[in-house]
CSV table of N, CA and C in Angstrom, one decimal:
chain,number,residue,atom,x,y,z
A,1,MET,N,-17.8,-0.4,-6.9
A,1,MET,CA,-16.9,-0.1,-5.7
A,1,MET,C,-17.5,1.1,-5.0
A,2,THR,N,-17.6,1.0,-3.7
A,2,THR,CA,-18.0,2.1,-2.9
A,2,THR,C,-16.8,2.6,-2.1
A,3,THR,N,-16.8,3.9,-1.9
A,3,THR,CA,-15.9,4.5,-1.0
A,3,THR,C,-16.6,5.2,0.1
A,4,SER,N,-15.9,5.6,1.1
A,4,SER,CA,-16.6,6.3,2.2
A,4,SER,C,-17.3,7.6,1.7
A,5,ALA,N,-16.8,8.2,0.6
A,5,ALA,CA,-17.5,9.3,0.1
A,5,ALA,C,-18.7,9.0,-0.7
A,6,SER,N,-18.9,7.7,-1.0
A,6,SER,CA,-20.1,7.4,-1.8
A,6,SER,C,-21.0,6.3,-1.1
A,7,VAL,N,-20.8,6.2,0.2
A,7,VAL,CA,-21.7,5.2,0.9
A,7,VAL,C,-23.1,5.8,0.9
A,8,PRO,N,-24.1,4.9,0.6
A,8,PRO,CA,-25.5,5.4,0.5
A,8,PRO,C,-25.9,5.9,1.8
A,9,ALA,N,-26.8,6.9,1.7
A,9,ALA,CA,-27.4,7.6,2.9
A,9,ALA,C,-28.0,6.5,3.8
A,10,GLY,N,-27.8,6.6,5.0
A,10,GLY,CA,-28.4,5.6,6.0
A,10,GLY,C,-27.5,4.4,6.2
A,11,ALA,N,-26.4,4.2,5.4
A,11,ALA,CA,-25.6,3.0,5.6
A,11,ALA,C,-24.9,3.0,6.9
A,12,GLU,N,-24.5,4.2,7.4
A,12,GLU,CA,-23.8,4.2,8.7
A,12,GLU,C,-24.7,3.9,9.8
A,13,ASP,N,-26.0,4.3,9.7
A,13,ASP,CA,-27.0,3.9,10.7
A,13,ASP,C,-27.2,2.4,10.7
A,14,ALA,N,-27.3,1.8,9.5
A,14,ALA,CA,-27.5,0.4,9.4
A,14,ALA,C,-26.3,-0.4,10.1
A,15,ILE,N,-25.1,0.1,9.9
A,15,ILE,CA,-23.9,-0.5,10.5
A,15,ILE,C,-24.1,-0.4,12.0
A,16,ASN,N,-24.4,0.8,12.5
A,16,ASN,CA,-24.6,1.0,14.0
A,16,ASN,C,-25.7,0.1,14.6
A,17,ARG,N,-26.8,-0.1,13.8
A,17,ARG,CA,-27.9,-0.9,14.4
A,17,ARG,C,-27.5,-2.4,14.5
A,18,SER,N,-26.6,-2.8,13.6
A,18,SER,CA,-26.3,-4.3,13.6
A,18,SER,C,-24.9,-4.5,14.3
A,19,GLY,N,-24.4,-3.6,15.0
A,19,GLY,CA,-23.2,-3.8,15.8
A,19,GLY,C,-22.1,-2.9,15.2
A,20,THR,N,-20.8,-3.2,15.5
A,20,THR,CA,-19.7,-2.4,15.1
A,20,THR,C,-19.4,-2.8,13.6
A,21,VAL,N,-18.5,-2.0,13.0
A,21,VAL,CA,-18.0,-2.4,11.7
A,21,VAL,C,-17.3,-3.7,11.7
A,22,THR,N,-16.5,-3.9,12.8
A,22,THR,CA,-15.8,-5.2,13.0
A,22,THR,C,-16.8,-6.4,13.0
A,23,ASP,N,-17.9,-6.2,13.7
A,23,ASP,CA,-19.0,-7.2,13.8
A,23,ASP,C,-19.4,-7.5,12.3
A,24,ARG,N,-19.7,-6.5,11.6
A,24,ARG,CA,-20.1,-6.6,10.2
A,24,ARG,C,-19.1,-7.4,9.4
A,25,LEU,N,-17.8,-7.1,9.6
A,25,LEU,CA,-16.8,-7.8,8.8
A,25,LEU,C,-16.6,-9.2,9.2
A,26,THR,N,-16.7,-9.5,10.5
A,26,THR,CA,-16.6,-10.9,10.9
A,26,THR,C,-17.9,-11.7,10.5
A,27,GLU,N,-19.0,-11.1,10.4
A,27,GLU,CA,-20.2,-11.8,9.9
A,27,GLU,C,-20.0,-12.1,8.4
A,28,ALA,N,-19.4,-11.1,7.7
A,28,ALA,CA,-19.1,-11.4,6.3
A,28,ALA,C,-18.1,-12.5,6.1
A,29,ASN,N,-17.2,-12.6,7.0
A,29,ASN,CA,-16.2,-13.7,7.0
A,29,ASN,C,-16.9,-15.0,7.2
A,30,GLU,N,-17.8,-15.1,8.1
A,30,GLU,CA,-18.5,-16.3,8.3
A,30,GLU,C,-19.2,-16.8,7.0
A,31,ARG,N,-19.8,-15.9,6.3
A,31,ARG,CA,-20.5,-16.3,5.0
A,31,ARG,C,-19.4,-16.7,4.0
A,32,TYR,N,-18.3,-16.0,4.0
A,32,TYR,CA,-17.2,-16.3,3.1
A,32,TYR,C,-16.6,-17.7,3.4
A,33,ALA,N,-16.3,-17.9,4.7
A,33,ALA,CA,-15.7,-19.2,5.1
A,33,ALA,C,-16.7,-20.4,4.8
A,34,ALA,N,-18.0,-20.2,4.9
A,34,ALA,CA,-18.9,-21.3,4.7
A,34,ALA,C,-18.9,-21.7,3.2
A,35,ALA,N,-18.5,-20.8,2.3
A,35,ALA,CA,-18.4,-21.2,0.9
A,35,ALA,C,-17.0,-21.4,0.4
A,36,PHE,N,-16.0,-21.3,1.3
A,36,PHE,CA,-14.6,-21.3,1.0
A,36,PHE,C,-14.2,-22.7,0.7
A,37,SER,N,-13.3,-22.9,-0.3
A,37,SER,CA,-12.6,-24.1,-0.6
A,37,SER,C,-11.2,-23.8,-0.8
A,38,ASP,N,-10.3,-24.6,-0.2
A,38,ASP,CA,-8.9,-24.3,-0.3
A,38,ASP,C,-8.4,-24.3,-1.7
A,39,PRO,N,-7.9,-23.2,-2.2
A,39,PRO,CA,-7.4,-23.2,-3.6
A,39,PRO,C,-6.2,-23.9,-3.8
A,40,GLY,N,-5.5,-24.5,-2.8
A,40,GLY,CA,-4.3,-25.3,-3.0
A,40,GLY,C,-3.1,-24.5,-3.4
A,41,MET,N,-3.1,-23.2,-3.1
A,41,MET,CA,-2.0,-22.4,-3.6
A,41,MET,C,-0.8,-22.4,-2.6
A,42,ASP,N,0.3,-22.2,-3.2
A,42,ASP,CA,1.6,-22.0,-2.4
A,42,ASP,C,1.6,-20.5,-2.0
A,43,ALA,N,2.4,-20.1,-1.1
A,43,ALA,CA,2.6,-18.7,-0.7
A,43,ALA,C,3.4,-17.9,-1.7
A,44,ARG,N,4.0,-18.6,-2.6
A,44,ARG,CA,4.8,-17.9,-3.6
A,44,ARG,C,3.9,-17.4,-4.7
A,45,PRO,N,4.0,-16.1,-4.9
A,45,PRO,CA,3.2,-15.4,-6.0
A,45,PRO,C,3.4,-16.0,-7.4
A,46,VAL,N,2.4,-16.3,-8.0
A,46,VAL,CA,2.4,-16.9,-9.4
A,46,VAL,C,3.2,-16.0,-10.3
A,47,LEU,N,3.0,-14.7,-10.3
A,47,LEU,CA,3.6,-13.8,-11.2
A,47,LEU,C,5.0,-13.3,-10.7
A,48,LYS,N,5.4,-13.8,-9.6
A,48,LYS,CA,6.7,-13.4,-9.0
A,48,LYS,C,6.9,-11.9,-8.9
A,49,VAL,N,5.9,-11.2,-8.5
A,49,VAL,CA,5.9,-9.8,-8.3
A,49,VAL,C,5.4,-9.3,-7.0
A,50,ALA,N,6.0,-8.3,-6.4
A,50,ALA,CA,5.5,-7.7,-5.2
A,50,ALA,C,5.1,-6.2,-5.6
A,51,VAL,N,3.9,-5.9,-5.1
A,51,VAL,CA,3.3,-4.5,-5.4
A,51,VAL,C,3.3,-3.8,-4.0
A,52,VAL,N,3.9,-2.6,-4.1
A,52,VAL,CA,4.0,-1.7,-2.9
A,52,VAL,C,3.1,-0.6,-3.2
A,53,ALA,N,2.0,-0.3,-2.4
A,53,ALA,CA,1.1,0.7,-2.7
A,53,ALA,C,0.6,1.4,-1.5
A,54,CYS,N,-0.1,2.5,-1.7
A,54,CYS,CA,-0.7,3.3,-0.6
A,54,CYS,C,-1.9,2.5,0.0
A,55,MET,N,-2.2,2.7,1.2
A,55,MET,CA,-3.3,2.0,1.9
A,55,MET,C,-4.6,2.6,1.5
A,56,ASP,N,-4.6,3.7,0.8
A,56,ASP,CA,-5.9,4.5,0.4
A,56,ASP,C,-7.0,3.5,0.0
A,57,ALA,N,-8.1,3.7,0.6
A,57,ALA,CA,-9.3,2.8,0.3
A,57,ALA,C,-9.8,2.9,-1.1
A,58,ARG,N,-9.4,4.0,-1.8
A,58,ARG,CA,-9.9,4.1,-3.2
A,58,ARG,C,-9.1,3.2,-4.2
A,59,LEU,N,-8.0,2.6,-3.8
A,59,LEU,CA,-7.2,1.8,-4.7
A,59,LEU,C,-7.6,0.3,-4.5
A,60,ASP,N,-8.3,-0.2,-5.6
A,60,ASP,CA,-8.6,-1.6,-5.6
A,60,ASP,C,-7.5,-2.2,-6.5
A,61,LEU,N,-6.4,-2.6,-6.0
A,61,LEU,CA,-5.2,-3.0,-6.7
A,61,LEU,C,-5.4,-4.2,-7.6
A,62,HIS,N,-6.1,-5.2,-7.1
A,62,HIS,CA,-6.3,-6.4,-7.9
A,62,HIS,C,-7.1,-6.0,-9.2
A,63,ALA,N,-8.2,-5.3,-9.0
A,63,ALA,CA,-9.0,-4.9,-10.2
A,63,ALA,C,-8.2,-4.0,-11.1
A,64,ALA,N,-7.5,-3.0,-10.5
A,64,ALA,CA,-6.8,-2.0,-11.4
A,64,ALA,C,-5.6,-2.7,-12.2
A,65,LEU,N,-5.1,-3.7,-11.6
A,65,LEU,CA,-3.9,-4.4,-12.3
A,65,LEU,C,-4.3,-5.7,-13.0
A,66,GLY,N,-5.5,-6.1,-12.9
A,66,GLY,CA,-5.9,-7.4,-13.5
A,66,GLY,C,-5.4,-8.6,-12.8
A,67,LEU,N,-5.2,-8.5,-11.5
A,67,LEU,CA,-4.6,-9.6,-10.7
A,67,LEU,C,-5.7,-10.5,-10.1
A,68,GLU,N,-5.3,-11.7,-9.9
A,68,GLU,CA,-6.1,-12.7,-9.3
A,68,GLU,C,-5.5,-13.1,-8.0
A,69,LEU,N,-6.2,-13.8,-7.1
A,69,LEU,CA,-5.7,-14.3,-5.9
A,69,LEU,C,-4.5,-15.2,-6.2
A,70,GLY,N,-3.4,-14.9,-5.5
A,70,GLY,CA,-2.2,-15.7,-5.6
A,70,GLY,C,-1.2,-15.2,-6.6
A,71,ASP,N,-1.6,-14.1,-7.4
A,71,ASP,CA,-0.7,-13.5,-8.4
A,71,ASP,C,0.5,-12.8,-7.8
A,72,CYS,N,0.3,-12.1,-6.7
A,72,CYS,CA,1.4,-11.1,-6.2
A,72,CYS,C,1.4,-11.1,-4.7
A,73,HIS,N,2.4,-10.5,-4.2
A,73,HIS,CA,2.5,-10.0,-2.8
A,73,HIS,C,2.0,-8.6,-2.8
A,74,THR,N,1.2,-8.2,-1.9
A,74,THR,CA,0.8,-6.8,-1.8
A,74,THR,C,1.2,-6.2,-0.5
A,75,ILE,N,2.0,-5.1,-0.5
A,75,ILE,CA,2.5,-4.5,0.7
A,75,ILE,C,1.9,-3.0,0.6
A,76,ARG,N,1.2,-2.7,1.7
A,76,ARG,CA,0.5,-1.4,1.7
A,76,ARG,C,0.8,-0.6,3.0
A,77,ASN,N,1.0,0.7,2.8
A,77,ASN,CA,1.2,1.6,3.9
A,77,ASN,C,0.7,3.0,3.5
A,78,ALA,N,0.7,3.9,4.5
A,78,ALA,CA,0.4,5.3,4.2
A,78,ALA,C,1.3,5.9,3.1
A,79,GLY,N,0.8,6.2,2.0
A,79,GLY,CA,1.6,6.8,0.9
A,79,GLY,C,2.3,5.8,0.0
A,80,GLY,N,2.3,4.5,0.3
A,80,GLY,CA,3.0,3.5,-0.5
A,80,GLY,C,4.5,3.8,-0.4
A,81,VAL,N,5.0,4.4,0.6
A,81,VAL,CA,6.4,4.8,0.8
A,81,VAL,C,7.3,3.6,1.1
A,82,VAL,N,8.4,3.6,0.5
A,82,VAL,CA,9.4,2.5,0.8
A,82,VAL,C,10.1,2.8,2.1
A,83,THR,N,9.7,2.2,3.2
A,83,THR,CA,10.3,2.4,4.5
A,83,THR,C,11.1,1.2,4.8
A,84,ASP,N,11.8,1.2,6.0
A,84,ASP,CA,12.5,0.0,6.4
A,84,ASP,C,11.6,-1.2,6.5
A,85,ASP,N,10.4,-1.1,6.9
A,85,ASP,CA,9.5,-2.2,7.0
A,85,ASP,C,9.1,-2.8,5.6
A,86,VAL,N,9.0,-1.9,4.7
A,86,VAL,CA,8.7,-2.3,3.3
A,86,VAL,C,9.9,-3.1,2.8
A,87,ILE,N,11.1,-2.6,3.0
A,87,ILE,CA,12.3,-3.3,2.6
A,87,ILE,C,12.3,-4.7,3.3
A,88,ARG,N,12.0,-4.8,4.5
A,88,ARG,CA,11.9,-6.0,5.2
A,88,ARG,C,10.9,-7.0,4.5
A,89,SER,N,9.7,-6.5,4.2
A,89,SER,CA,8.8,-7.4,3.5
A,89,SER,C,9.2,-7.8,2.1
A,90,LEU,N,9.8,-6.8,1.4
A,90,LEU,CA,10.3,-7.1,0.0
A,90,LEU,C,11.5,-8.2,0.1
A,91,THR,N,12.3,-8.0,1.1
A,91,THR,CA,13.4,-9.0,1.3
A,91,THR,C,12.9,-10.4,1.5
A,92,ILE,N,11.9,-10.5,2.4
A,92,ILE,CA,11.3,-11.8,2.6
A,92,ILE,C,10.6,-12.3,1.3
A,93,SER,N,9.9,-11.4,0.7
A,93,SER,CA,9.2,-11.8,-0.6
A,93,SER,C,10.2,-12.3,-1.6
A,94,GLN,N,11.3,-11.7,-1.8
A,94,GLN,CA,12.3,-12.1,-2.8
A,94,GLN,C,13.1,-13.3,-2.3
A,95,ARG,N,13.7,-13.2,-1.1
A,95,ARG,CA,14.6,-14.3,-0.7
A,95,ARG,C,14.0,-15.5,-0.3
A,96,ALA,N,12.8,-15.5,0.3
A,96,ALA,CA,12.1,-16.7,0.8
A,96,ALA,C,11.0,-17.1,-0.1
A,97,LEU,N,10.4,-16.2,-0.9
A,97,LEU,CA,9.2,-16.6,-1.6
A,97,LEU,C,9.3,-16.3,-3.1
A,98,GLY,N,10.5,-16.0,-3.6
A,98,GLY,CA,10.7,-16.1,-5.1
A,98,GLY,C,10.3,-14.9,-5.9
A,99,THR,N,9.9,-13.8,-5.4
A,99,THR,CA,9.5,-12.7,-6.3
A,99,THR,C,10.8,-12.0,-6.9
A,100,ARG,N,10.6,-11.5,-8.1
A,100,ARG,CA,11.7,-10.9,-8.8
A,100,ARG,C,11.4,-9.5,-9.3
A,101,SER,N,10.2,-9.1,-9.4
A,101,SER,CA,9.8,-7.8,-9.8
A,101,SER,C,9.1,-7.0,-8.7
A,102,VAL,N,9.3,-5.6,-8.7
A,102,VAL,CA,8.7,-4.8,-7.8
A,102,VAL,C,7.9,-3.7,-8.5
A,103,VAL,N,6.7,-3.5,-8.2
A,103,VAL,CA,5.9,-2.4,-8.7
A,103,VAL,C,5.5,-1.5,-7.6
A,104,LEU,N,5.8,-0.2,-7.7
A,104,LEU,CA,5.4,0.8,-6.7
A,104,LEU,C,4.3,1.7,-7.2
A,105,ILE,N,3.3,1.8,-6.4
A,105,ILE,CA,2.1,2.6,-6.8
A,105,ILE,C,1.7,3.6,-5.8
A,106,HIS,N,1.9,4.9,-6.1
A,106,HIS,CA,1.4,6.0,-5.3
A,106,HIS,C,0.1,6.5,-6.0
A,107,HIS,N,-0.5,7.6,-5.6
A,107,HIS,CA,-1.7,8.0,-6.2
A,107,HIS,C,-1.9,9.5,-6.1
A,108,THR,N,-2.8,10.0,-6.9
A,108,THR,CA,-3.1,11.4,-6.9
A,108,THR,C,-4.0,11.7,-5.6
A,109,ASN,N,-3.9,12.9,-5.1
A,109,ASN,CA,-4.7,13.4,-4.0
A,109,ASN,C,-4.4,12.5,-2.7
A,110,CYS,N,-3.2,12.2,-2.5
A,110,CYS,CA,-2.8,11.4,-1.3
A,110,CYS,C,-2.9,12.3,-0.1
A,111,GLY,N,-3.3,11.7,1.0
A,111,GLY,CA,-3.3,12.4,2.3
A,111,GLY,C,-2.0,12.8,2.8
A,112,LEU,N,-0.9,12.1,2.4
A,112,LEU,CA,0.5,12.5,2.8
A,112,LEU,C,0.9,13.8,2.1
A,113,GLU,N,0.2,14.3,1.1
A,113,GLU,CA,0.5,15.5,0.5
A,113,GLU,C,0.0,16.7,1.3
A,114,SER,N,-0.9,16.4,2.2
A,114,SER,CA,-1.5,17.5,3.0
A,114,SER,C,-1.1,17.6,4.4
A,115,ILE,N,-0.2,16.7,4.9
A,115,ILE,CA,0.4,16.8,6.2
A,115,ILE,C,1.9,17.0,6.1
A,116,THR,N,2.5,17.3,7.3
A,116,THR,CA,4.0,17.5,7.3
A,116,THR,C,4.5,16.7,8.4
A,117,GLU,N,5.8,16.7,8.5
A,117,GLU,CA,6.5,16.0,9.6
A,117,GLU,C,6.1,16.6,11.0
A,118,GLU,N,5.5,17.8,11.0
A,118,GLU,CA,5.0,18.4,12.2
A,118,GLU,C,4.0,17.5,12.9
A,119,PHE,N,3.4,16.6,12.1
A,119,PHE,CA,2.4,15.6,12.6
A,119,PHE,C,3.0,14.9,13.8
A,120,ARG,N,4.3,14.5,13.7
A,120,ARG,CA,5.0,13.8,14.8
A,120,ARG,C,5.1,14.6,16.0
A,121,HIS,N,5.4,15.9,15.8
A,121,HIS,CA,5.5,16.8,17.0
A,121,HIS,C,4.2,16.9,17.7
A,122,GLU,N,3.1,17.1,16.9
A,122,GLU,CA,1.7,17.1,17.4
A,122,GLU,C,1.4,15.9,18.2
A,123,LEU,N,1.8,14.7,17.7
A,123,LEU,CA,1.6,13.5,18.4
A,123,LEU,C,2.3,13.5,19.8
A,124,GLU,N,3.6,13.9,19.7
A,124,GLU,CA,4.4,14.0,20.9
A,124,GLU,C,3.7,14.9,22.0
A,125,MET,N,3.2,16.0,21.5
A,125,MET,CA,2.5,16.9,22.5
A,125,MET,C,1.3,16.3,23.1
A,126,GLU,N,0.6,15.5,22.2
A,126,GLU,CA,-0.7,14.9,22.7
A,126,GLU,C,-0.5,13.7,23.6
A,127,VAL,N,0.5,12.8,23.3
A,127,VAL,CA,0.6,11.6,24.0
A,127,VAL,C,1.8,11.5,24.9
A,128,GLY,N,2.7,12.5,24.7
A,128,GLY,CA,3.9,12.5,25.6
A,128,GLY,C,5.1,11.7,25.1
A,129,GLN,N,5.0,11.2,23.9
A,129,GLN,CA,6.1,10.4,23.4
A,129,GLN,C,6.2,10.7,21.9
A,130,ARG,N,7.4,10.9,21.4
A,130,ARG,CA,7.6,11.2,20.0
A,130,ARG,C,7.7,9.8,19.2
A,131,PRO,N,6.9,9.7,18.1
A,131,PRO,CA,7.0,8.4,17.4
A,131,PRO,C,8.4,8.2,16.8
A,132,ALA,N,8.8,6.9,16.8
A,132,ALA,CA,10.1,6.6,16.3
A,132,ALA,C,10.1,6.6,14.7
A,133,TRP,N,9.0,6.6,14.1
A,133,TRP,CA,8.9,6.5,12.7
A,133,TRP,C,8.7,8.0,12.1
A,134,ALA,N,9.1,8.1,10.8
A,134,ALA,CA,8.9,9.3,10.1
A,134,ALA,C,7.6,9.3,9.4
A,135,VAL,N,6.9,10.4,9.3
A,135,VAL,CA,5.7,10.5,8.6
A,135,VAL,C,5.8,10.2,7.1
A,136,GLU,N,7.0,10.6,6.5
A,136,GLU,CA,7.3,10.5,5.1
A,136,GLU,C,6.3,11.3,4.2
A,137,ALA,N,5.9,12.4,4.7
A,137,ALA,CA,5.0,13.3,3.9
A,137,ALA,C,5.8,13.8,2.7
A,138,PHE,N,5.0,14.2,1.7
A,138,PHE,CA,5.7,14.7,0.4
A,138,PHE,C,4.8,15.7,-0.2
A,139,ARG,N,5.3,16.5,-1.1
A,139,ARG,CA,4.6,17.5,-1.9
A,139,ARG,C,4.5,17.1,-3.3
A,140,ASP,N,5.5,16.4,-3.8
A,140,ASP,CA,5.5,16.0,-5.2
A,140,ASP,C,5.5,14.5,-5.4
A,141,VAL,N,4.3,14.0,-5.8
A,141,VAL,CA,4.1,12.5,-5.8
A,141,VAL,C,5.1,11.9,-6.8
A,142,ASP,N,5.4,12.5,-7.9
A,142,ASP,CA,6.3,11.9,-8.9
A,142,ASP,C,7.7,11.7,-8.2
A,143,GLN,N,8.1,12.8,-7.6
A,143,GLN,CA,9.5,12.7,-6.9
A,143,GLN,C,9.5,11.7,-5.8
A,144,ASP,N,8.4,11.5,-5.1
A,144,ASP,CA,8.3,10.5,-4.0
A,144,ASP,C,8.4,9.1,-4.6
A,145,VAL,N,7.7,8.9,-5.8
A,145,VAL,CA,7.9,7.6,-6.4
A,145,VAL,C,9.3,7.3,-6.8
A,146,ARG,N,10.0,8.4,-7.4
A,146,ARG,CA,11.4,8.2,-7.7
A,146,ARG,C,12.2,7.9,-6.5
A,147,GLN,N,12.0,8.5,-5.4
A,147,GLN,CA,12.7,8.2,-4.2
A,147,GLN,C,12.5,6.8,-3.7
A,148,SER,N,11.2,6.3,-3.8
A,148,SER,CA,10.9,5.0,-3.4
A,148,SER,C,11.6,4.0,-4.4
A,149,MET,N,11.6,4.2,-5.7
A,149,MET,CA,12.3,3.4,-6.6
A,149,MET,C,13.8,3.3,-6.2
A,150,GLN,N,14.4,4.4,-5.9
A,150,GLN,CA,15.8,4.5,-5.6
A,150,GLN,C,16.1,3.7,-4.3
A,151,ARG,N,15.2,3.8,-3.3
A,151,ARG,CA,15.4,3.0,-2.1
A,151,ARG,C,15.4,1.5,-2.3
A,152,VAL,N,14.5,1.1,-3.2
A,152,VAL,CA,14.5,-0.4,-3.6
A,152,VAL,C,15.7,-0.7,-4.3
A,153,ARG,N,16.1,0.0,-5.3
A,153,ARG,CA,17.2,-0.3,-6.2
A,153,ARG,C,18.5,-0.3,-5.4
A,154,THR,N,18.6,0.5,-4.4
A,154,THR,CA,19.9,0.5,-3.7
A,154,THR,C,20.0,-0.3,-2.4
A,155,SER,N,18.9,-1.0,-2.1
A,155,SER,CA,18.9,-1.8,-0.8
A,155,SER,C,19.9,-3.0,-1.0
A,156,PRO,N,20.8,-3.1,0.0
A,156,PRO,CA,21.7,-4.3,-0.1
A,156,PRO,C,21.0,-5.6,0.2
A,157,PHE,N,19.8,-5.6,0.8
A,157,PHE,CA,19.1,-6.8,1.2
A,157,PHE,C,18.3,-7.5,0.0
A,158,LEU,N,18.0,-6.7,-1.0
A,158,LEU,CA,17.2,-7.2,-2.1
A,158,LEU,C,18.1,-7.8,-3.2
A,159,LEU,N,17.7,-9.0,-3.7
A,159,LEU,CA,18.4,-9.7,-4.7
A,159,LEU,C,18.1,-9.2,-6.1
A,160,HIS,N,16.9,-8.8,-6.3
A,160,HIS,CA,16.4,-8.4,-7.7
A,160,HIS,C,16.0,-7.0,-7.7
A,161,THR,N,16.8,-6.1,-8.3
A,161,THR,CA,16.5,-4.7,-8.3
A,161,THR,C,16.5,-4.2,-9.8
A,162,ASP,N,16.6,-5.1,-10.7
A,162,ASP,CA,16.6,-4.7,-12.1
A,162,ASP,C,15.2,-4.4,-12.7
A,163,ASP,N,14.2,-5.0,-12.1
A,163,ASP,CA,12.8,-4.8,-12.6
A,163,ASP,C,12.0,-4.1,-11.5
A,164,VAL,N,12.3,-2.8,-11.3
A,164,VAL,CA,11.6,-2.0,-10.3
A,164,VAL,C,11.0,-0.8,-11.1
A,165,ARG,N,9.6,-0.7,-11.1
A,165,ARG,CA,9.0,0.3,-11.8
A,165,ARG,C,8.0,1.0,-10.9
A,166,GLY,N,7.8,2.3,-11.1
A,166,GLY,CA,6.9,3.1,-10.3
A,166,GLY,C,5.9,3.8,-11.1
A,167,PHE,N,4.7,4.0,-10.4
A,167,PHE,CA,3.5,4.6,-11.1
A,167,PHE,C,2.8,5.5,-10.2
A,168,VAL,N,2.0,6.3,-10.8
A,168,VAL,CA,1.0,7.1,-10.0
A,168,VAL,C,-0.4,6.7,-10.5
A,169,PHE,N,-1.2,6.3,-9.6
A,169,PHE,CA,-2.6,5.9,-10.0
A,169,PHE,C,-3.5,7.2,-9.8
A,170,ASP,N,-4.2,7.5,-10.9
A,170,ASP,CA,-5.1,8.6,-10.8
A,170,ASP,C,-6.5,8.2,-10.2
A,171,VAL,N,-6.8,8.7,-9.1
A,171,VAL,CA,-8.0,8.3,-8.4
A,171,VAL,C,-9.3,8.7,-9.1
A,172,ARG,N,-9.2,9.6,-10.0
A,172,ARG,CA,-10.4,10.1,-10.8
A,172,ARG,C,-10.6,9.2,-12.0
A,173,THR,N,-9.6,8.8,-12.7
A,173,THR,CA,-9.7,8.0,-13.9
A,173,THR,C,-9.4,6.5,-13.8
A,174,GLY,N,-8.7,6.2,-12.8
A,174,GLY,CA,-8.3,4.8,-12.6
A,174,GLY,C,-7.0,4.4,-13.4
A,175,ALA,N,-6.5,5.4,-14.1
A,175,ALA,CA,-5.3,5.1,-15.0
A,175,ALA,C,-4.0,5.2,-14.2
A,176,LEU,N,-3.0,4.4,-14.6
A,176,LEU,CA,-1.7,4.4,-14.1
A,176,LEU,C,-0.8,5.3,-15.0
A,177,ARG,N,0.0,6.1,-14.4
A,177,ARG,CA,1.0,6.9,-15.2
A,177,ARG,C,2.4,6.5,-14.7
A,178,GLU,N,3.2,5.9,-15.6
A,178,GLU,CA,4.5,5.5,-15.2
A,178,GLU,C,5.5,6.7,-15.0
A,179,ILE,N,6.3,6.5,-14.0
A,179,ILE,CA,7.3,7.6,-13.6
A,179,ILE,C,8.6,7.2,-14.1
A,180,ASP,N,9.3,8.1,-14.8
A,180,ASP,CA,10.6,7.9,-15.2
A,180,ASP,C,11.6,8.0,-14.0
A,181,PRO,N,12.4,7.0,-13.8
A,181,PRO,CA,13.2,7.0,-12.6
A,181,PRO,C,14.3,8.1,-12.6
A,182,ALA,N,14.6,8.7,-13.7
A,182,ALA,CA,15.7,9.7,-13.8
A,182,ALA,C,15.6,10.9,-13.0
């Protein structure tokens, strides 16, 4: 696995010579599609689980959790925070597509630990409009996982809140550490 921190020297120049990053991705998709065969799967996750995680590029969730295509729903955002939109996705996942378990994954060295809600004010000053959304920055990753578990467990829209577990992924070791909800 490569991360932006470990991209080989000259790789950025190679991307620029062959077009944009999006060009590179669409070319990769053409190769993928040429060899693609419909797996015949349903939209319902085989393991009946939804995973909510941070969008951080260092998290390869399928590899870290031993998941295969079709095993789970994956919902990602900055921080892996349970927002109204995450509740929306989980509600659809449970009520329309049969998931019953929720796994929440935050991680060490998250970018949301280094910014504050002041970010919204700075955006407002720059663009002339205050964002409607909260940054959801945090200082204590364990407490933020607990808060996210609580938001899932108390949502009136979710049918299944008895199997909600939260973890912190260590970006240096790849290990998950479970967070006690208490």
